[in-house]
XYZ file of C-alpha atoms in Angstrom:
436
model
C 17.215 -10.976 12.944
C 13.291 -10.273 14.643
C 10.763 -9.952 11.945
C 12.659 -12.508 9.273
C 11.072 -14.822 6.723
C 12.290 -18.004 7.422
C 10.904 -20.282 3.966
C 10.323 -18.416 1.487
C 7.067 -18.921 0.872
C 5.641 -20.271 -2.550
C 4.576 -16.361 -4.455
C 4.572 -16.257 -7.988
C 7.780 -15.092 -9.184
C 7.706 -12.548 -11.855
C 10.849 -12.345 -13.898
C 11.410 -15.794 -15.092
C 9.849 -15.029 -18.515
C 7.724 -12.727 -19.907
C 3.033 -13.282 -19.332
C 0.752 -11.411 -21.858
C -0.476 -9.040 -19.100
C 2.947 -7.957 -18.792
C 3.990 -6.303 -22.231
C 2.078 -5.118 -24.910
C 1.088 -1.382 -26.842
C 0.737 0.330 -24.437
C 4.259 -0.885 -21.713
C 5.839 0.364 -25.078
C 4.693 4.032 -25.169
C 5.732 4.627 -21.977
C 8.674 2.921 -22.154
C 9.665 5.216 -25.417
C 8.188 8.704 -23.197
C 10.168 7.265 -21.100
C 13.506 7.500 -23.118
C 12.154 10.468 -25.236
C 12.031 12.317 -21.960
C 14.998 11.360 -20.219
C 17.134 9.646 -22.388
C 19.736 6.782 -21.999
C 23.097 8.695 -20.368
C 20.365 9.613 -16.695
C 18.522 7.165 -16.652
C 21.717 5.092 -16.403
C 23.013 7.187 -14.076
C 19.688 6.538 -11.377
C 20.397 3.233 -12.200
C 24.217 2.414 -11.134
C 23.284 5.156 -8.598
C 19.896 3.230 -6.986
C 21.725 -0.465 -7.432
C 24.694 1.227 -5.119
C 21.914 2.740 -2.441
C 20.318 -0.897 -1.965
C 23.701 -2.165 -1.320
C 23.500 -0.392 2.114
C 19.188 -0.422 2.667
C 19.503 -4.321 2.059
C 22.700 -4.872 4.267
C 20.447 -2.464 7.244
C 17.451 -3.812 6.592
C 18.621 -7.928 6.787
C 20.219 -6.578 10.230
C 17.553 -5.246 12.063
C 14.804 -6.719 10.893
C 10.921 -5.416 11.818
C 13.466 -3.491 14.576
C 13.334 -1.551 11.952
C 9.954 -0.423 12.462
C 8.883 2.084 14.488
C 6.156 1.447 16.898
C 4.577 4.372 18.709
C 2.049 4.568 21.099
C -1.470 6.767 20.661
C -1.186 7.910 23.761
C 1.763 10.166 23.189
C 1.146 11.056 19.759
C -2.933 12.307 21.246
C -0.816 13.935 24.105
C 1.840 15.371 22.274
C 2.197 14.477 18.849
C 5.195 13.365 17.250
C 8.172 14.700 17.493
C 10.860 16.001 15.466
C 12.968 12.953 15.914
C 9.853 9.793 15.451
C 9.052 12.443 12.912
C 12.807 11.255 10.968
C 12.613 8.379 11.704
C 8.731 7.784 9.855
C 9.656 9.322 7.107
C 13.056 7.732 6.632
C 11.001 3.829 7.186
C 7.420 5.350 5.590
C 6.142 2.862 8.110
C 5.104 2.801 11.212
C 2.963 0.526 14.240
C 0.411 2.728 16.155
C -0.461 1.379 19.703
C -3.757 1.288 21.565
C -5.475 3.441 19.074
C -8.242 1.621 20.366
C -9.083 0.116 23.301
C -7.908 -3.075 23.615
C -11.461 -4.260 24.538
C -13.104 -2.166 22.972
C -11.122 -3.687 19.619
C -12.780 -7.026 21.131
C -16.262 -5.868 22.255
C -16.178 -4.736 17.802
C -14.345 -7.771 15.677
C -17.641 -9.814 18.264
C -20.049 -7.408 16.733
C -18.618 -7.860 13.253
C -18.326 -11.741 13.460
C -21.549 -11.864 14.817
C -22.840 -9.858 10.584
C -20.732 -11.919 9.220
C -22.540 -14.890 10.827
C -25.974 -13.959 10.789
C -25.540 -13.004 6.995
C -23.095 -14.922 5.795
C -24.673 -15.947 2.003
C -25.387 -12.811 1.565
C -21.449 -11.151 2.095
C -19.152 -11.757 -0.791
C -15.938 -12.509 -0.196
C -12.608 -13.325 -2.217
C -10.730 -15.358 -2.518
C -13.392 -17.288 -3.654
C -12.310 -20.690 -2.076
C -12.181 -19.178 1.165
C -12.900 -16.199 1.404
C -11.449 -13.794 4.100
C -10.693 -10.299 1.870
C -15.007 -9.541 3.600
C -15.964 -7.124 0.315
C -18.316 -5.289 3.715
C -18.292 -1.747 3.673
C -20.059 0.260 7.060
C -21.141 -2.078 9.007
C -21.399 -1.097 12.460
C -18.186 -1.851 13.830
C -16.241 -0.421 10.798
C -17.595 2.400 10.891
C -16.754 2.717 15.104
C -13.224 2.172 13.524
C -13.236 4.716 11.194
C -14.940 7.209 13.258
C -13.163 6.995 16.345
C -11.463 10.277 17.701
C -8.078 8.615 17.672
C -7.676 7.255 14.402
C -9.070 10.719 12.919
C -6.525 12.102 15.210
C -3.954 9.686 14.286
C -4.664 10.331 10.815
C -4.395 14.070 10.753
C -0.482 13.590 11.709
C 0.571 10.885 9.586
C -1.175 13.366 6.747
C 1.102 16.515 8.144
C 4.177 14.112 7.229
C 3.683 15.608 3.359
C 3.808 19.220 2.029
C 2.113 20.935 -0.725
C 3.295 24.180 -2.090
C 0.338 24.812 -3.979
C -1.501 24.862 -0.886
C -4.421 23.049 -2.925
C -4.953 20.374 -0.038
C -4.843 19.674 3.617
C -4.164 17.177 5.946
C -7.817 17.371 7.318
C -8.440 13.447 7.003
C -11.796 11.644 4.788
C -12.396 8.230 5.055
C -11.655 5.696 2.096
C -14.350 2.861 2.452
C -12.150 -0.212 1.958
C -12.930 -4.106 3.397
C -12.866 -6.187 6.546
C -11.043 -9.751 7.176
C -11.495 -12.341 9.038
C -9.298 -14.975 8.801
C -9.332 -18.574 9.995
C -6.707 -20.627 11.957
C -4.775 -22.911 9.160
C -5.822 -21.127 5.951
C -3.352 -19.910 3.680
C -2.883 -16.919 1.944
C -0.752 -16.998 -1.492
C -2.423 -14.846 -2.913
C -0.907 -11.457 -1.836
C 2.673 -11.350 -1.997
C 5.186 -8.972 -2.618
C 3.109 -5.646 -4.581
C 2.824 -2.146 -4.519
C -0.416 -0.219 -4.495
C -2.219 2.762 -5.852
C -1.525 1.337 -9.436
C 1.297 -0.232 -11.440
C 1.894 0.393 -14.823
C 0.595 3.881 -14.275
C 3.266 5.230 -12.241
C 4.758 5.177 -16.395
C 1.973 5.640 -18.112
C 0.595 8.806 -16.663
C 2.262 11.701 -17.706
C 1.126 13.327 -13.907
C 1.838 10.570 -12.374
C 6.015 10.338 -13.964
C 6.223 13.564 -13.106
C 6.266 12.555 -9.290
C 8.572 10.375 -10.472
C 11.017 13.127 -12.046
C 14.671 12.834 -10.076
C 14.316 9.851 -10.143
C 14.052 9.083 -14.434
C 16.270 12.311 -14.650
C 19.207 11.033 -13.151
C 19.414 11.861 -9.707
C 17.523 9.608 -7.357
C 19.196 12.016 -4.397
C 16.748 14.330 -4.496
C 13.391 12.321 -4.661
C 11.347 13.249 -1.642
C 8.425 10.641 -0.648
C 6.315 13.255 1.193
C 5.840 16.385 -2.251
C 1.747 15.799 -2.682
C 2.364 19.311 -4.746
C 2.409 16.938 -8.038
C 1.086 13.565 -6.613
C -2.450 14.887 -6.112
C -3.338 15.195 -9.275
C -1.517 12.007 -10.534
C -3.985 9.801 -12.137
C -4.245 5.875 -10.172
C -6.582 4.774 -11.888
C -5.926 5.028 -15.644
C -6.209 1.574 -16.183
C -9.326 0.507 -13.929
C -9.697 -2.030 -12.264
C -10.274 -3.252 -8.760
C -6.956 -3.310 -7.236
C -6.534 0.028 -7.784
C -8.204 3.332 -6.241
C -8.998 6.513 -7.291
C -7.342 7.985 -3.342
C -4.659 9.046 -2.356
C -3.992 7.343 0.062
C -0.916 9.337 2.110
C -0.552 5.760 4.210
C -2.109 2.790 4.032
C -2.952 0.682 6.824
C -5.202 -1.822 9.430
C -6.602 -1.696 12.301
C -6.162 -4.834 14.337
C -9.451 -6.718 15.738
C -7.324 -10.278 17.258
C -3.930 -10.286 17.988
C -1.782 -11.373 14.588
C 1.879 -11.596 14.875
C 4.468 -13.932 12.340
C 3.298 -17.129 10.436
C -0.530 -16.488 12.989
C -2.092 -13.462 9.849
C 0.543 -10.629 9.638
C 1.524 -8.689 7.712
C 5.263 -7.702 5.840
C 6.531 -4.562 5.195
C 9.342 -3.938 3.123
C 11.190 -0.642 5.358
C 12.358 1.399 2.589
C 10.278 4.285 0.540
C 12.727 5.909 -2.289
C 15.057 3.352 -3.103
C 12.807 0.671 -3.336
C 10.473 2.052 -5.820
C 13.111 3.924 -7.651
C 14.636 0.352 -8.156
C 10.754 -0.618 -9.633
C 10.893 2.198 -11.722
C 14.050 2.033 -12.973
C 13.821 -2.115 -13.912
C 12.133 -1.769 -17.414
C 14.195 -0.033 -18.454
C 17.349 -2.766 -18.229
C 17.935 -6.526 -19.290
C 19.460 -8.919 -16.905
C 23.234 -10.535 -17.731
C 23.137 -13.614 -18.881
C 26.103 -14.794 -16.732
C 24.613 -15.394 -13.093
C 27.614 -14.369 -11.435
C 26.943 -10.847 -12.695
C 23.588 -11.085 -11.834
C 23.201 -8.109 -8.829
C 26.507 -6.060 -10.129
C 24.139 -3.154 -11.860
C 26.721 -1.679 -14.313
C 26.338 -5.913 -16.178
C 23.238 -4.916 -17.058
C 22.415 -3.644 -20.503
C 19.900 -0.293 -21.319
C 17.306 -2.589 -23.200
C 15.054 0.579 -25.609
C 13.611 -2.144 -27.487
C 11.251 -4.847 -24.662
C 7.534 -3.554 -24.237
C 8.248 -6.600 -20.853
C 7.602 -5.272 -17.615
C 8.181 -7.527 -14.827
C 5.943 -7.419 -12.305
C 3.390 -4.771 -13.971
C 0.432 -5.524 -14.728
C -2.471 -2.951 -15.762
C -5.565 -4.961 -13.585
C -3.222 -5.492 -10.735
C -1.409 -3.649 -8.254
C 2.616 -4.142 -9.375
C 4.169 -7.342 -7.858
C 7.921 -7.845 -6.981
C 9.367 -11.051 -6.714
C 13.730 -12.710 -5.888
C 13.552 -13.080 -10.111
C 11.879 -9.904 -11.483
C 14.048 -7.635 -8.643
C 17.307 -8.607 -7.403
C 18.891 -6.383 -6.669
C 15.966 -5.319 -2.918
C 17.111 -8.512 -1.686
C 13.010 -9.470 -0.910
C 14.600 -12.504 0.644
C 16.528 -10.585 3.738
C 14.343 -7.577 3.519
C 11.340 -7.906 3.800
C 10.275 -8.030 7.121
C 7.232 -9.250 9.158
C 5.363 -6.447 11.557
C 5.817 -6.740 15.518
C 3.100 -8.374 17.339
C -0.066 -6.354 16.906
C -3.029 -6.495 20.469
C -6.653 -5.716 19.565
C -6.346 -1.943 18.673
C -3.076 -2.099 17.773
C -2.107 -0.197 13.886
C -0.385 -0.220 11.154
C 0.502 1.873 8.654
C 2.780 2.051 4.795
C 3.826 5.105 2.693
C 1.459 4.622 -0.945
C 4.694 3.384 -2.305
C 6.171 0.907 -0.070
C 6.748 -3.415 -0.996
C 3.708 -4.704 1.160
C 2.360 -9.003 1.900
C -0.601 -10.446 3.241
C 0.783 -13.042 5.796
C 0.857 -16.081 3.989
C 0.370 -18.659 6.791
C -1.965 -18.214 9.683
C -0.969 -21.062 11.754
C -2.305 -18.799 15.472
C -5.071 -19.471 17.822
C -8.106 -18.449 16.682
C -9.491 -16.018 13.430
C -6.373 -13.153 12.228
C -9.597 -9.866 12.574
C -8.316 -6.685 10.462
C -10.029 -4.002 9.308
C -9.152 -1.756 6.052
C -8.508 2.018 7.363
C -5.920 4.593 5.080
C -4.699 7.826 6.175
C -6.363 10.061 3.263
C -5.368 14.091 3.392
C -7.810 16.360 1.750
C -6.800 16.866 -2.346
C -9.719 17.318 -5.372
C -9.418 13.960 -6.269
C -9.967 12.678 -3.307
C -13.055 15.042 -2.485
C -14.624 14.140 -5.241
C -14.313 10.154 -4.165
C -15.209 10.180 -1.525
C -18.243 12.319 -1.685
C -19.473 9.853 -4.142
C -18.678 7.234 -1.751
C -20.832 8.404 0.276
C -23.793 8.835 -1.947
C -23.507 4.973 -2.145
C -23.274 4.068 1.120
C -26.429 5.677 1.705
C -28.160 3.628 0.102
C -26.582 0.766 0.600
C -24.100 0.876 -2.034
C -20.327 -0.105 -1.599
C -17.601 2.621 -2.679
C -17.193 3.454 -6.391
C -13.675 1.596 -7.023
C -15.332 -1.819 -6.205
C -18.191 -1.157 -8.544
C -19.347 -4.855 -9.310
C -20.552 -5.308 -5.318
C -24.504 -5.688 -5.716
C -25.412 -6.481 -2.345
C -27.359 -4.053 -0.680
C -25.547 -3.179 3.470
C -29.382 -1.623 4.140
C -30.823 -5.110 3.769
C -28.339 -6.973 6.220
C -29.305 -8.027 9.758
C -27.047 -5.473 11.916
C -26.931 -2.827 9.755
C -27.066 0.948 11.321
C -26.570 3.084 9.088
C -24.464 6.826 9.594
C -27.327 8.109 12.589
C -25.655 7.985 15.416
C -22.426 8.979 14.225
C -21.046 12.264 15.578
C -20.054 15.247 13.675
C -15.927 15.070 13.583
C -17.109 11.287 12.006
C -19.270 12.842 9.747
C -17.604 15.488 8.178
C -14.126 12.539 7.459
C -17.232 10.568 5.928
C -17.824 13.429 3.297
C -21.128 14.567 4.845
C -19.338 18.248 4.306
C -19.493 17.886 1.064
C -23.049 17.064 0.212
C-alpha cells in the first residue's frame, strides 16, 4: 500500500491514563453543557453511527493509502478551475496536492535565498525545538512574501475557499494572507514533536458555544448531516478561547505548505488522515464515553459506557492542538490509516481541511534539507479581516504576527530584509493593505 507507515513512530500515547492538563473544571463544564443541551440518547446514537461509519472509512483508507489524496495540476486550475468531479473529490478527501504552483526553478532559488538569509542572521532568528531548531520563527523574509503573494497562490487559495458556503453572504472567498513560519530541516534530524493532531483550537471546540454549534448535527444524533464546508456558523467561532501559540485566531479553510525542496516519505514530509467528518465527529464524541474493561471489546462501540462524570478529554490540552493516538482514539485505526502524502517537488503544495488530522514526518533520512513555507487558505471574514489588519500593522514595524506575541525579533534589522515595497497590488490586497 502506498504511503503506509511501516514502523510506527514513538509518538506519545494519550489514552493510557489521565494527565492533569487533559482534565479539570473547564473540561467538566464543557462536558456538562453538551450533555445538558443534547442529552445521552442523541449522543449515544451519534457515537454508534460514527463508529459504524469508521469501519468503512478505515477499511478504505487502509487499502488506498496515499492514493486517497487527490493530485491536481496548477496549470489546469489556472486554465479551467476545478471540475465538479474534482471539487467533489476534494470535499470527500478533505485534502489535496497541487503541483507546479511555483515553477520549480523559482522555488529552488527562493529556498537558496532563504537559506542565505538564515545563515547571515543565524543568531537572531528563533526556532523550535530549541535543541535542534527546524521550525523558524521567521515571518516576512523575501522568500515568504514572494510565495504568499505569488499570483498562482492567490488564485489557488481563492479556488479552495469557494468550496465553503455561507448563507449569510457576510464572507467572501477572496483570500487574506495568514503570516506563518518556515521550516528548514536538516537531513538526519528526527522530530517527534507533532504526531497526529488537529489544529484550530482544542478544548474550544467543546467549550465555545458558537464553535460547538458548528458540530450541532454530530451532537444531535445526526452526524451524517454534518457539513464540514458550512462557513455560516464557523466564521464567528472562537478558536482562540484558550490563548496559546498553538492556536490561531484566524480561520484557515485549508492549512497548507509549499515545498521549496524535494520531500518524500521518511524524508521530512507530512502525513494526513484523508477524512474530515467521521474523524472530527469521533474526536468530539470520544470524551463522552469510557472504554470497556475487556481488551477484546475495545472496538465494539456498543460496549463503551456513556460517561457524564469524568472530566478527562484524552489528548485535549488547552494550550496545545488536539492530539490523537491509537490508545486514546482506537476506532480511527491511526496506524493503518494515516498516510504519507505523495512525493513533493519544489513548488508543489499540499492542503488539508481545518478539521483534518495530520502529523509531521518524524524522520528525515533524505539527502539535503527539507524546506517548506507554511501558507494557508483563508477566506475573508470579519475575524480574519481584523486579525490580518493587526498582523500587517505589526509586520510593517518588523514585528511577528499576533498569534506569536512573544517574538522579540525586529525583522527589519535582518541582513537581506527587503520589506513590502516591491509587492504587487494583488499581493498587497491579500496582505491586508486595503484594510489599513
